[in-house]
Coordinates of C-alpha atoms and ligand atoms in Angstrom, one line a residue:
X696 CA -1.9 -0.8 24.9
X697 CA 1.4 -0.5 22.1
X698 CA -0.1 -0.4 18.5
X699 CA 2.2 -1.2 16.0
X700 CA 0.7 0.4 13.0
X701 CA 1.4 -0.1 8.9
X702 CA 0.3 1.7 6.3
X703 CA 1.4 0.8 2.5
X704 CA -1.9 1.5 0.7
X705 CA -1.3 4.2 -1.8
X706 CA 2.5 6.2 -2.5
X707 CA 3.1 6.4 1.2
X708 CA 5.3 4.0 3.9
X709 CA 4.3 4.4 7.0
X710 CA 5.1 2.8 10.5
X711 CA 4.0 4.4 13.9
X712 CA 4.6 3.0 17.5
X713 CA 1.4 4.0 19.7
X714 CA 0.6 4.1 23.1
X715 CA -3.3 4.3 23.5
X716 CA -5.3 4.0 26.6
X717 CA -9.0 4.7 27.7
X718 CA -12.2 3.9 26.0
X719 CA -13.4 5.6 22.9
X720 CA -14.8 8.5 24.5
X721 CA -11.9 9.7 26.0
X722 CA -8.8 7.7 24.5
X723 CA -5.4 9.3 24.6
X724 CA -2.8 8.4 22.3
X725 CA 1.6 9.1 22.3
X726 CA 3.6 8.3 19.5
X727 CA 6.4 6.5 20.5
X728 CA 7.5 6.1 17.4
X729 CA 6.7 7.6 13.8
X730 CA 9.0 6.9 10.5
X731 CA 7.5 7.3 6.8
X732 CA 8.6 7.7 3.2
X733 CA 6.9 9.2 0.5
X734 CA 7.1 8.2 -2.8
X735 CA 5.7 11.3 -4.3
X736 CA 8.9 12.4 -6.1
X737 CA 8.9 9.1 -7.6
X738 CA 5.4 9.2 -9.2
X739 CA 5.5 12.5 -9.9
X740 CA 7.7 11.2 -12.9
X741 CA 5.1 9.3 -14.3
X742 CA 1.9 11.5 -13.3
X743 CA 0.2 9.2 -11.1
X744 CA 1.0 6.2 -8.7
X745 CA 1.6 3.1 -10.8
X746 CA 1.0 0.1 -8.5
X747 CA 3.6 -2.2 -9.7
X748 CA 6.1 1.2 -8.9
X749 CA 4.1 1.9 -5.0
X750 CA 4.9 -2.1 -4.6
X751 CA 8.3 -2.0 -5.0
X752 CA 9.2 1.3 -2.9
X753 CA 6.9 -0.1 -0.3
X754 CA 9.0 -3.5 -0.2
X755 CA 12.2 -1.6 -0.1
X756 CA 11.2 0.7 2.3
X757 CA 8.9 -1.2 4.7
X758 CA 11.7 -2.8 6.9
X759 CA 13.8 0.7 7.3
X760 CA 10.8 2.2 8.1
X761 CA 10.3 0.0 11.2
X762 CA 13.8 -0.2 12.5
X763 CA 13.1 3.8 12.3
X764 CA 9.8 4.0 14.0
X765 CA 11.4 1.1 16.8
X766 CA 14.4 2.3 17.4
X767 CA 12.6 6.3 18.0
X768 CA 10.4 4.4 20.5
X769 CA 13.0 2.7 22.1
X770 CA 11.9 -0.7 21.3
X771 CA 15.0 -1.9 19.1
X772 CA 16.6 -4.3 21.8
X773 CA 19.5 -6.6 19.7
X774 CA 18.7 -10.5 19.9
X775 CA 20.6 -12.9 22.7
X776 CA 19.7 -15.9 21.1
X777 CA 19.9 -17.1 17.3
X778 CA 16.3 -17.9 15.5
X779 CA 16.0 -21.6 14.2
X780 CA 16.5 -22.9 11.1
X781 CA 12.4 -23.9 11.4
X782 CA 11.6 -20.4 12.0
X783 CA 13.5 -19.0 9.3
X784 CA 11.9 -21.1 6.7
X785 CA 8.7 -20.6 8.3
X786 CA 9.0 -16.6 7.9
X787 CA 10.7 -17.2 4.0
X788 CA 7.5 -19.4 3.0
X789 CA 4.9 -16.2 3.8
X790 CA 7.3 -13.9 2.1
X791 CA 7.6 -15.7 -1.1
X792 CA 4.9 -13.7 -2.1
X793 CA 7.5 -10.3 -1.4
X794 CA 10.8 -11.6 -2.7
X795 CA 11.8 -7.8 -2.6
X796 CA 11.1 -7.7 1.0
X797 CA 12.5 -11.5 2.1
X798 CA 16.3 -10.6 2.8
X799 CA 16.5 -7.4 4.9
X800 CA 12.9 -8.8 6.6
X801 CA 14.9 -12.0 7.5
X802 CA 17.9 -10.3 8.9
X803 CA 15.9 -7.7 10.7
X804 CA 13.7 -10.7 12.5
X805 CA 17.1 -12.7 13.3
X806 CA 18.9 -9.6 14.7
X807 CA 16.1 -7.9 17.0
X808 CA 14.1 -9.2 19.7
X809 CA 10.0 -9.4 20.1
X810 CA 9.6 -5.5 20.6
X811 CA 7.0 -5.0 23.5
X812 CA 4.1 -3.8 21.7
X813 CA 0.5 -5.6 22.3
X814 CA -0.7 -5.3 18.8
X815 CA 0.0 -5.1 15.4
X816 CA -2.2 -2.8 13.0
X817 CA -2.6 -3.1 9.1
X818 CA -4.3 -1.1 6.3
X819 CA -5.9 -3.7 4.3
X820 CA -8.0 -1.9 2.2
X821 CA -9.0 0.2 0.3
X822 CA -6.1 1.0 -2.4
X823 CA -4.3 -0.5 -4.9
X824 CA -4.2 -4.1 -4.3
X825 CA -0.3 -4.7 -4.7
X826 CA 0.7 -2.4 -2.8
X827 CA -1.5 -3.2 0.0
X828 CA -0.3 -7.0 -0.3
X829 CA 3.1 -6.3 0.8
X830 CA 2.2 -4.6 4.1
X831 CA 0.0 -7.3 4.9
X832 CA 2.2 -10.0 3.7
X833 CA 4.8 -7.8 6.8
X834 CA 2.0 -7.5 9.4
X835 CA 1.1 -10.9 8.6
X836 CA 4.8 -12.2 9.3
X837 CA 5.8 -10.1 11.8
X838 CA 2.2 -11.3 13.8
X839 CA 3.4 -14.8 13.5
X840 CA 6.7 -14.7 14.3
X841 CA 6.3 -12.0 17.4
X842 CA 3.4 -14.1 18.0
X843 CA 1.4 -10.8 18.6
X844 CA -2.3 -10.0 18.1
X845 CA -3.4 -8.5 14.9
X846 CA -5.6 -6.0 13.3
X847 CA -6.8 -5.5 10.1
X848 CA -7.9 -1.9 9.4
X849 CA -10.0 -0.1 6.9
X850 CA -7.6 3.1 5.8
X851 CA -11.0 5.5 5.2
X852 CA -11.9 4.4 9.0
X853 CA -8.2 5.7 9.8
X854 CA -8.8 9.3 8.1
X855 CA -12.4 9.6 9.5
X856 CA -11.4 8.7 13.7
X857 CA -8.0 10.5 13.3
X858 CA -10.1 13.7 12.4
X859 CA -12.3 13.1 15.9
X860 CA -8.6 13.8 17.9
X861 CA -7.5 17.0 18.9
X862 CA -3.6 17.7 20.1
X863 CA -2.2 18.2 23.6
X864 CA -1.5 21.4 24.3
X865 CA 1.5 20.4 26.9
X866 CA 3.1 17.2 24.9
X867 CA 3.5 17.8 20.7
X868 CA 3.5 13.8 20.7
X869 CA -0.1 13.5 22.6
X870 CA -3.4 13.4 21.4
X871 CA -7.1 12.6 22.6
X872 CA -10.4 11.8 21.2
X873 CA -12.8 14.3 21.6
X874 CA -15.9 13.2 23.1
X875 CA -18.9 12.9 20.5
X876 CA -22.3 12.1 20.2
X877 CA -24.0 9.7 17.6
X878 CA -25.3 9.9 14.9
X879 CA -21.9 11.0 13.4
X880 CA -21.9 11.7 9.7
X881 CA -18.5 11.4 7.9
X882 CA -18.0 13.1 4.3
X883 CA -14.5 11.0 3.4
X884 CA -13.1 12.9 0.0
X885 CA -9.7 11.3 -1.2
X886 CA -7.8 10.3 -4.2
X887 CA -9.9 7.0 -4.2
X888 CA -13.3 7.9 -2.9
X889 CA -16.3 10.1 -2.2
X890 CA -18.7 9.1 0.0
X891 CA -20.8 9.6 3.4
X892 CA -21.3 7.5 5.8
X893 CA -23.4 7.7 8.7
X894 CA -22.2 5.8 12.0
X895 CA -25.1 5.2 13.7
X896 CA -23.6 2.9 16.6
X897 CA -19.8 2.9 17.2
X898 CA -17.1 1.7 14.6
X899 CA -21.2 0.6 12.8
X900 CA -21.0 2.4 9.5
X901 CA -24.3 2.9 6.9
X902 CA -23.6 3.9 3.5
X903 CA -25.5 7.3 2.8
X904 CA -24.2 8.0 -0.7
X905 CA -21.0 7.7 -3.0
X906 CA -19.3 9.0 -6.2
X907 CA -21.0 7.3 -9.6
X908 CA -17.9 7.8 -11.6
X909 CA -14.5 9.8 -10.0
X910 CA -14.0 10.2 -6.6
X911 CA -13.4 13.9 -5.9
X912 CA -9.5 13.7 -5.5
X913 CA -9.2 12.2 -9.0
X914 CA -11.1 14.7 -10.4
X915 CA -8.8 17.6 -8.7
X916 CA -6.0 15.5 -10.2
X917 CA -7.8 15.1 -13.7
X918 CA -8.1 19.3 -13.7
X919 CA -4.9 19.5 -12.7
X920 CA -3.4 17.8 -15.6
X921 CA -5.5 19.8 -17.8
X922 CA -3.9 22.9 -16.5
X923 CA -0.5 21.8 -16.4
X924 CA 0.3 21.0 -12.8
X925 CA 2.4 18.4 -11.6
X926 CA 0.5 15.2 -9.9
X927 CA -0.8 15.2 -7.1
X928 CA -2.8 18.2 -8.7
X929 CA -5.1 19.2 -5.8
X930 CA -3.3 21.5 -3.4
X931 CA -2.2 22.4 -6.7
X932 CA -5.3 23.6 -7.7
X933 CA -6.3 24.9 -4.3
X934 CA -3.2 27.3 -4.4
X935 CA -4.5 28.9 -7.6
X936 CA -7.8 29.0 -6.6
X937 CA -6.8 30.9 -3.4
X938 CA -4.8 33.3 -5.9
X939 CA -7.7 34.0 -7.9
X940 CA -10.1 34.3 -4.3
X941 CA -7.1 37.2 -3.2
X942 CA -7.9 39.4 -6.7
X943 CA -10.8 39.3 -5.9
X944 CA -12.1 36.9 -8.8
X945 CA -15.5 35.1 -9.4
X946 CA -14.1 32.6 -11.6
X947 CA -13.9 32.0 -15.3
X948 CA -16.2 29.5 -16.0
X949 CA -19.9 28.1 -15.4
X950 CA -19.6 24.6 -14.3
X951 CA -22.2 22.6 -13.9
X952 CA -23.1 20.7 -10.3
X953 CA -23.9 17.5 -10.9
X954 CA -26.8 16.2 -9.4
X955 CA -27.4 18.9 -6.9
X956 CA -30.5 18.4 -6.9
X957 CA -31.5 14.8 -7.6
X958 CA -32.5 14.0 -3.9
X959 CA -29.8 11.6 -3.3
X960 CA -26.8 11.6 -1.4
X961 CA -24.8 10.5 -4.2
X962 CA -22.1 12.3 -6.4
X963 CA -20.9 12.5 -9.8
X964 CA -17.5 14.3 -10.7
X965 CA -17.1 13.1 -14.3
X966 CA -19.3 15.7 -16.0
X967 CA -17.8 18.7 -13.9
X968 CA -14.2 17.7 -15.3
X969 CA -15.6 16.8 -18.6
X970 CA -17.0 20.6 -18.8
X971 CA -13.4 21.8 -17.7
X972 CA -11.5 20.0 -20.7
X973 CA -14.2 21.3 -23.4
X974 CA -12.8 24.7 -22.2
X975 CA -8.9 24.4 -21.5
X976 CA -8.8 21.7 -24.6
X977 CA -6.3 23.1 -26.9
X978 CA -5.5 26.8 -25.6
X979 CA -2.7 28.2 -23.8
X980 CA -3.7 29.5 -20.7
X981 CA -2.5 32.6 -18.9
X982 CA -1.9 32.2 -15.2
X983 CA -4.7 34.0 -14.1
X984 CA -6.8 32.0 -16.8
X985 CA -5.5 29.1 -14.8
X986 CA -6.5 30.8 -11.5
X987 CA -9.7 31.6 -12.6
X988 CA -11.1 28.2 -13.8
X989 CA -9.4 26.5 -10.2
X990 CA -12.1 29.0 -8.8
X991 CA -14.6 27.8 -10.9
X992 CA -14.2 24.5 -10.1
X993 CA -13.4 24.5 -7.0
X994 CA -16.4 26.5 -6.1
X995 CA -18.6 24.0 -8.1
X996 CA -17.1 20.8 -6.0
X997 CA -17.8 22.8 -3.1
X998 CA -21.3 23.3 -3.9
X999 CA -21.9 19.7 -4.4
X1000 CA -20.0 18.5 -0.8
X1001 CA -22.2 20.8 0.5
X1002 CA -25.3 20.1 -0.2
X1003 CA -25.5 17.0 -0.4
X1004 CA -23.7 16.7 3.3
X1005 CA -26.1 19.2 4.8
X1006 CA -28.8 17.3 3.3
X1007 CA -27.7 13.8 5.0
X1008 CA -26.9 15.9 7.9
X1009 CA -30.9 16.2 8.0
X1010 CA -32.3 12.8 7.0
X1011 CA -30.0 11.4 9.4
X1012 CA -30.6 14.1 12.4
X1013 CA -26.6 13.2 13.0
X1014 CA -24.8 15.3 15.3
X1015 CA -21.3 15.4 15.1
X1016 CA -19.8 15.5 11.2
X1017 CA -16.6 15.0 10.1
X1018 CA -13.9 15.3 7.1
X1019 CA -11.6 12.9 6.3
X1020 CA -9.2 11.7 3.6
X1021 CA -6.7 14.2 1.9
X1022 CA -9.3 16.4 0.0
X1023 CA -10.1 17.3 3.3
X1024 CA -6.9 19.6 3.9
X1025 CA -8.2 21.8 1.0
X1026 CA -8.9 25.2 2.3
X1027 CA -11.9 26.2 0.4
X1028 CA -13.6 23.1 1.3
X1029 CA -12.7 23.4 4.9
X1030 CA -13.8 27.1 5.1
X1031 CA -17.2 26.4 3.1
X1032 CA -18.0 23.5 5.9
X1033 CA -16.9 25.8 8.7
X1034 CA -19.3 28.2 7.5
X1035 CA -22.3 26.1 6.7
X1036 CA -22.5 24.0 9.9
X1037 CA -22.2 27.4 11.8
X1038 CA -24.9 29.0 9.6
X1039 CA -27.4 26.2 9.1
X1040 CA -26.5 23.3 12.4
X1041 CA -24.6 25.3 14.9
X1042 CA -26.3 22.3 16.9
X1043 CA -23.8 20.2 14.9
X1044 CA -20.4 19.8 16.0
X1045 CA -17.5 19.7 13.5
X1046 CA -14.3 17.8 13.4
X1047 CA -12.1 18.9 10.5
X1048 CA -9.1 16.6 11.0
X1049 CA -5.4 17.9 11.6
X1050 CA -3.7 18.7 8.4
X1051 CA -1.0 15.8 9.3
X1052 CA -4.3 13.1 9.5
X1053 CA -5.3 14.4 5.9
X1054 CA -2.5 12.7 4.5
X1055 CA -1.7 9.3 4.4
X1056 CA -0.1 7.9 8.1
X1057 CA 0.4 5.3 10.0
X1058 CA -0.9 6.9 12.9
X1059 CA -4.6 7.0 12.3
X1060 CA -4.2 3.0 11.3
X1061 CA -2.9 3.1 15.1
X1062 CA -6.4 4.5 16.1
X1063 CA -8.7 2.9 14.7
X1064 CA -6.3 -0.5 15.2
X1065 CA -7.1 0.7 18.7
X1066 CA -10.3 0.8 19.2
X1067 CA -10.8 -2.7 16.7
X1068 CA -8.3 -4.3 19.1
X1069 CA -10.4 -3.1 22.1
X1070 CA -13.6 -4.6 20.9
X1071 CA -11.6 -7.7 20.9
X1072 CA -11.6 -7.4 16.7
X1073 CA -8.3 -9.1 15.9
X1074 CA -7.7 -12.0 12.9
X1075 CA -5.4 -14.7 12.4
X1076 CA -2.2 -14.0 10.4
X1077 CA -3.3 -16.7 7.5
X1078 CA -7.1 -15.2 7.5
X1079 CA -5.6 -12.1 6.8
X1080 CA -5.9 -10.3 3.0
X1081 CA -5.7 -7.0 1.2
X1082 CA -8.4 -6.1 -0.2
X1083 CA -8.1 -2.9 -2.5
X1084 CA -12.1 -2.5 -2.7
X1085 CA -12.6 -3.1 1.2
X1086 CA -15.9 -1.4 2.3
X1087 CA -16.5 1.1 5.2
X1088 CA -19.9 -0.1 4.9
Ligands
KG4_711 O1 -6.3 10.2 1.1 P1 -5.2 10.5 0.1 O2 -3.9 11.0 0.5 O3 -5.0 9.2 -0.8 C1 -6.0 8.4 -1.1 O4 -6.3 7.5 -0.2 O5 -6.5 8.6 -2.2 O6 -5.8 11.5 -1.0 C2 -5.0 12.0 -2.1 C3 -5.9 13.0 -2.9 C4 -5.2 13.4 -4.2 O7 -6.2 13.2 -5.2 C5 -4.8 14.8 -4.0 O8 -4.8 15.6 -5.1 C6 -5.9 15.3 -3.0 O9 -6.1 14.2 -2.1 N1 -5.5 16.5 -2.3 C7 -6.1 17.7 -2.4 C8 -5.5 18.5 -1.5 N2 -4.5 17.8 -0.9 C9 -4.5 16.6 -1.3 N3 -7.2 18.0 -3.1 C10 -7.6 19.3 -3.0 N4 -7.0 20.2 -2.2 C11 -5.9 19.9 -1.4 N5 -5.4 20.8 -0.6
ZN712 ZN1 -5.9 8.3 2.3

């Protein structure tokens, strides 16, 4: 099966051609095709994504981004026959919504044939709402007028089933799943979210426990800020951190982990960045100051991940665990869950996703487009929406 997959849910563009085959114990997946911009410089300048600002990159970007990824796969064949007056106005009425994106998406539709792909793939959530609205408003259009199949896909089930794949060792564009067993427990830590979920069946998620206040990639960028980094603030962090961890160090600062010990699986980040503020607040910090209190609070966020994963780890008797979402390319973190499942559940099996998975791609909207698409999971173009609070769960 050829996945066409779209991401536009936070500051990335994102459009991957895949070829998948097999069931989900043993898929195997090529990229045919792969293009994506990031808008990073962009919100760099204002210190965090602004959604109006993601919006518009996202409409000027979306329909380069697929004559890139089509024409890489080989799929760009130029049109024989004109497309009617009918169908134009047809396409223009579901893009009145994207005015940004109307003219080039019109002129790429009339120029370019129906591309041979099976399926069309979409992040609908979570994110930031406007953003997510004008790659669905393109799936939805580009569904419709290829008259293809299509799949609306939850981003945080992207980053947890791209972290089950491991890389051919014969083809740089090939992957496969690796086999698991159930229970699998997945701790997803991005910009947007904290939480564990426990997939008790497949693609079947239960909720084990979730942030109260920041997720833990806000709370990297919040510290970051505080420090004077430049957004986005976490590998930021992390590199100063890993300074500090080469001297030697054992931080600066005790930081408190909050609710370590509450019995819950449940997080709160709010008080741990609060603490760091009452002691960078008006001081000019040395570097190795700096280096010291990433330490600290790295080791504190740490702390927390880990126990309370190792604790639904046990109420859950689940046997394979996995990372996902782009806290999870953080050394520290990765190394402390290395060490702990080894030490405490060798029984467990890991998956810490590839570094390229722990940033937002098209490609692991492709996978789990996949497998929705194989269970015969696919929605109409009009019943389609964003959703910026869509739950795993
Ligand atoms: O999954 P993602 O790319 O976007 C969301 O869906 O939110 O996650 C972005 C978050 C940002 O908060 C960023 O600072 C954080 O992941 N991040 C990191 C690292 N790399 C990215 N945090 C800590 N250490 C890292 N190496
Ligand atoms: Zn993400």
């Amino acid at each position: 099966m050829k996945i066409l997959a779209i991401e536009t849910s936070c500051d990335e563009t994102a459009v991957t051609i895949l070829e998948a085959t097999g069931d989900e114990q043993s898929a195997e997946f090529t990229v045919l095709g792969n293009a994506l911009i990031s808008q990073i410089d962009i919100h760099r300048e204002f210190g965090g994504v602004y959604p109006a600002v993601a919006k518009r990159e996202h409409a000027k970007n979306l329909v380069p981004i697929l004559h890139e990824s089509l024409a890489e796969a080989g799929l760009l064949i130029p049109k024989q026959q004109t497309v009617s007056d009918e169908d134009m106005m047809s396409i223009r009425t579901v893009l009145e919504r994207e005015p940004e994106l109307a003219d080039a998406f019109v002129a790429f539709l009339a120029q370019y044939d129906v591309p041979s792909i099976d399926a069309i793939a979409v992040t609908q959530g979570p994110g930031l709402a406007p953003a997510l609205w004008v790659g669905v408003n393109f799936a939805r259009v580009l569904a419709t007028h290829w008259q293809k199949p299509l799949v609306g896909v939850n981003h945080m089930e992207g980053h947890l089933l791209s972290a089950l794949s491991s890389p051919s060792p014969t083809n740089e564009r090939a992957f496969s799943m690796q086999p698991i067993s159930l229970p699998l427990l997945g701790l997803l830590i991005s910009g947007g979210h904290t939480e564990i979920v426990c997939m008790d069946s497949w693609l079947s998620y239960r909720l084990m426990g979730a942030t109260k206040d920041d997720a833990v990639g806000e709370a990297y960028d919040k510290v970051a800020r505080m420090l004077g980094l430049l957004y986005p603030g976490g590998p930021e962090v992390s590199r100063l951190a890993e300074q500090a961890r080469a001297r030697g160090s054992s931080g600066a600062l005790t930081l408190p982990r909050p609710m370590l010990h509450d019995g819950s699986h449940d997080f709160s980040f709010s008080g741990l960045k609060t603490a760091v503020l009452y002691h960078t607040k008006g001081r000019t910090l040395t570097e190795t100051e700096k280096e010291d209190i990433s330490l600290s609070f790295e080791d504190a966020v740490a702390d927390v991940l880990r126990a309370k994963t190792l604790s639904a780890l046990e109420a859950t008797n689940a046997q394979t665990l996995t990372l996902g979402g782009g806290v999870s390319a953080n050394s520290n973190i990765r190394r402390v869950f290395t060490d702990a499942v080894a030490e405490k559940h060798p029984e467990v099996s890991l998956h810490l996703p590839e570094f390229r998975f722990t940033t937002d791609n098209a490609i692991m909207i492709g996978i789990a487009g996949f497998y929705h698409a194989r269970a015969g999971r696919f929605i109409s173009p009009e019943a389609l929406s964003a959703d910026g609070n869509l739950s795993l769960t």
